Amino acid sequence: MSIIARRLMIHGRVQGVFYRKWAARTATDLGLAGWVRNRAEGSVEAVIEGQTGSVERFVALARQGPVAASVSRIDVEEAEPSGLPTFEQRNTL
């Protein structure tokens, strides 16, 4: 059972469309831990960790996001798993 982590920077029309709420629900449904927050310049940042297949599934779903979102691109970076227990929404950075 391999645990991995990824940091995502999600660009496009992703604020004011319930993207964070969607991300938290989707991550929880997939059994992932981590966090999501809006960034002041208009993107959404997320760190997700869990089993490889679930992380890859989240990244694929994040390219679509919630119905009202319009994702133009996602920058994905490897991250070090930190053993977060749950997935949470954080305040804007």
PDB file of C-alpha atoms in Angstrom:
ATOM      1  CA  MET A   1       0.000   0.000   0.000  1.00  0.00           C
ATOM      2  CA  SER A   2       1.817   3.072  -1.299  1.00  0.00           C
ATOM      3  CA  ILE A   3       0.949   6.515   0.099  1.00  0.00           C
ATOM      4  CA  ILE A   4       1.807   9.501  -2.082  1.00  0.00           C
ATOM      5  CA  ALA A   5       1.102  13.227  -1.963  1.00  0.00           C
ATOM      6  CA  ARG A   6       0.601  15.875  -4.627  1.00  0.00           C
ATOM      7  CA  ARG A   7       0.321  19.662  -4.564  1.00  0.00           C
ATOM      8  CA  LEU A   8      -2.119  21.049  -7.135  1.00  0.00           C
ATOM      9  CA  MET A   9      -2.460  24.612  -8.384  1.00  0.00           C
ATOM     10  CA  ILE A  10      -5.793  24.810 -10.163  1.00  0.00           C
ATOM     11  CA  HIS A  11      -6.315  27.697 -12.599  1.00  0.00           C
ATOM     12  CA  GLY A  12      -9.343  29.057 -14.425  1.00  0.00           C
ATOM     13  CA  ARG A  13     -12.757  30.047 -13.106  1.00  0.00           C
ATOM     14  CA  VAL A  14     -12.369  28.138  -9.854  1.00  0.00           C
ATOM     15  CA  GLN A  15     -13.306  30.644  -7.152  1.00  0.00           C
ATOM     16  CA  GLY A  16     -16.897  31.503  -6.319  1.00  0.00           C
ATOM     17  CA  VAL A  17     -18.089  28.230  -7.887  1.00  0.00           C
ATOM     18  CA  PHE A  18     -17.868  25.960  -4.798  1.00  0.00           C
ATOM     19  CA  TYR A  19     -14.604  24.390  -5.972  1.00  0.00           C
ATOM     20  CA  ARG A  20     -13.235  24.056  -2.425  1.00  0.00           C
ATOM     21  CA  LYS A  21     -16.403  22.396  -1.170  1.00  0.00           C
ATOM     22  CA  TRP A  22     -16.398  20.055  -4.169  1.00  0.00           C
ATOM     23  CA  ALA A  23     -12.718  19.207  -3.609  1.00  0.00           C
ATOM     24  CA  ALA A  24     -13.259  18.431   0.084  1.00  0.00           C
ATOM     25  CA  ARG A  25     -16.241  16.178  -0.646  1.00  0.00           C
ATOM     26  CA  THR A  26     -14.463  14.416  -3.531  1.00  0.00           C
ATOM     27  CA  ALA A  27     -11.274  13.868  -1.532  1.00  0.00           C
ATOM     28  CA  THR A  28     -13.228  12.515   1.435  1.00  0.00           C
ATOM     29  CA  ASP A  29     -15.205  10.167  -0.827  1.00  0.00           C
ATOM     30  CA  LEU A  30     -11.898   8.858  -2.226  1.00  0.00           C
ATOM     31  CA  GLY A  31     -10.423   8.355   1.256  1.00  0.00           C
ATOM     32  CA  LEU A  32      -7.817  11.094   0.829  1.00  0.00           C
ATOM     33  CA  ALA A  33      -6.358  13.491   3.376  1.00  0.00           C
ATOM     34  CA  GLY A  34      -5.046  17.012   2.825  1.00  0.00           C
ATOM     35  CA  TRP A  35      -6.414  20.508   2.348  1.00  0.00           C
ATOM     36  CA  VAL A  36      -7.687  23.018  -0.192  1.00  0.00           C
ATOM     37  CA  ARG A  37      -7.714  26.835  -0.195  1.00  0.00           C
ATOM     38  CA  ASN A  38      -8.311  29.795  -2.467  1.00  0.00           C
ATOM     39  CA  ARG A  39      -5.309  31.919  -3.350  1.00  0.00           C
ATOM     40  CA  ALA A  40      -5.443  35.700  -3.567  1.00  0.00           C
ATOM     41  CA  GLU A  41      -4.539  35.747  -7.285  1.00  0.00           C
ATOM     42  CA  GLY A  42      -7.591  33.626  -8.189  1.00  0.00           C
ATOM     43  CA  SER A  43      -6.340  30.044  -8.276  1.00  0.00           C
ATOM     44  CA  VAL A  44      -7.140  27.186  -5.913  1.00  0.00           C
ATOM     45  CA  GLU A  45      -4.346  25.268  -4.178  1.00  0.00           C
ATOM     46  CA  ALA A  46      -4.729  21.746  -2.838  1.00  0.00           C
ATOM     47  CA  VAL A  47      -2.496  19.186  -1.186  1.00  0.00           C
ATOM     48  CA  ILE A  48      -3.785  15.638  -1.324  1.00  0.00           C
ATOM     49  CA  GLU A  49      -2.343  12.436   0.037  1.00  0.00           C
ATOM     50  CA  GLY A  50      -3.392   8.825   0.059  1.00  0.00           C
ATOM     51  CA  GLN A  51      -3.117   5.682  -1.997  1.00  0.00           C
ATOM     52  CA  THR A  52      -1.715   6.165  -5.492  1.00  0.00           C
ATOM     53  CA  GLY A  53      -4.872   5.212  -7.397  1.00  0.00           C
ATOM     54  CA  SER A  54      -7.085   7.510  -5.319  1.00  0.00           C
ATOM     55  CA  VAL A  55      -4.706  10.468  -5.711  1.00  0.00           C
ATOM     56  CA  GLU A  56      -4.553   9.921  -9.471  1.00  0.00           C
ATOM     57  CA  ARG A  57      -8.367   9.706  -9.609  1.00  0.00           C
ATOM     58  CA  PHE A  58      -8.686  12.997  -7.679  1.00  0.00           C
ATOM     59  CA  VAL A  59      -6.292  14.752 -10.071  1.00  0.00           C
ATOM     60  CA  ALA A  60      -8.299  13.493 -13.054  1.00  0.00           C
ATOM     61  CA  LEU A  61     -11.601  14.634 -11.516  1.00  0.00           C
ATOM     62  CA  ALA A  62     -10.090  18.003 -10.514  1.00  0.00           C
ATOM     63  CA  ARG A  63      -9.572  18.820 -14.204  1.00  0.00           C
ATOM     64  CA  GLN A  64     -13.381  19.032 -14.457  1.00  0.00           C
ATOM     65  CA  GLY A  65     -14.306  20.193 -10.932  1.00  0.00           C
ATOM     66  CA  PRO A  66     -17.832  21.219 -10.012  1.00  0.00           C
ATOM     67  CA  VAL A  67     -20.406  22.070 -12.663  1.00  0.00           C
ATOM     68  CA  ALA A  68     -19.924  25.870 -12.489  1.00  0.00           C
ATOM     69  CA  ALA A  69     -16.107  25.696 -12.684  1.00  0.00           C
ATOM     70  CA  SER A  70     -14.023  26.112 -15.812  1.00  0.00           C
ATOM     71  CA  VAL A  71     -10.549  24.681 -15.207  1.00  0.00           C
ATOM     72  CA  SER A  72      -7.967  25.957 -17.676  1.00  0.00           C
ATOM     73  CA  ARG A  73      -5.001  24.021 -16.266  1.00  0.00           C
ATOM     74  CA  ILE A  74      -3.676  22.206 -13.218  1.00  0.00           C
ATOM     75  CA  ASP A  75      -0.032  22.301 -12.198  1.00  0.00           C
ATOM     76  CA  VAL A  76       0.794  19.104 -10.286  1.00  0.00           C
ATOM     77  CA  GLU A  77       3.922  18.676  -8.154  1.00  0.00           C
ATOM     78  CA  GLU A  78       5.080  15.759  -6.063  1.00  0.00           C
ATOM     79  CA  ALA A  79       4.894  16.424  -2.340  1.00  0.00           C
ATOM     80  CA  GLU A  80       6.015  14.585   0.753  1.00  0.00           C
ATOM     81  CA  PRO A  81       3.179  12.796   2.602  1.00  0.00           C
ATOM     82  CA  SER A  82       2.773  14.346   6.042  1.00  0.00           C
ATOM     83  CA  GLY A  83       0.291  11.958   7.622  1.00  0.00           C
ATOM     84  CA  LEU A  84      -2.657  14.353   7.679  1.00  0.00           C
ATOM     85  CA  PRO A  85      -5.681  12.630   9.267  1.00  0.00           C
ATOM     86  CA  THR A  86      -8.509  14.263   7.262  1.00  0.00           C
ATOM     87  CA  PHE A  87      -9.250  16.651   4.411  1.00  0.00           C
ATOM     88  CA  GLU A  88     -10.077  20.267   5.248  1.00  0.00           C
ATOM     89  CA  GLN A  89     -10.902  23.595   3.663  1.00  0.00           C
ATOM     90  CA  ARG A  90      -8.464  26.332   4.645  1.00  0.00           C
ATOM     91  CA  ASN A  91      -8.720  30.109   4.537  1.00  0.00           C
ATOM     92  CA  THR A  92      -7.529  32.096   1.516  1.00  0.00           C
ATOM     93  CA  LEU A  93      -3.789  32.678   1.306  1.00  0.00           C
TER      94      LEU A  93
END
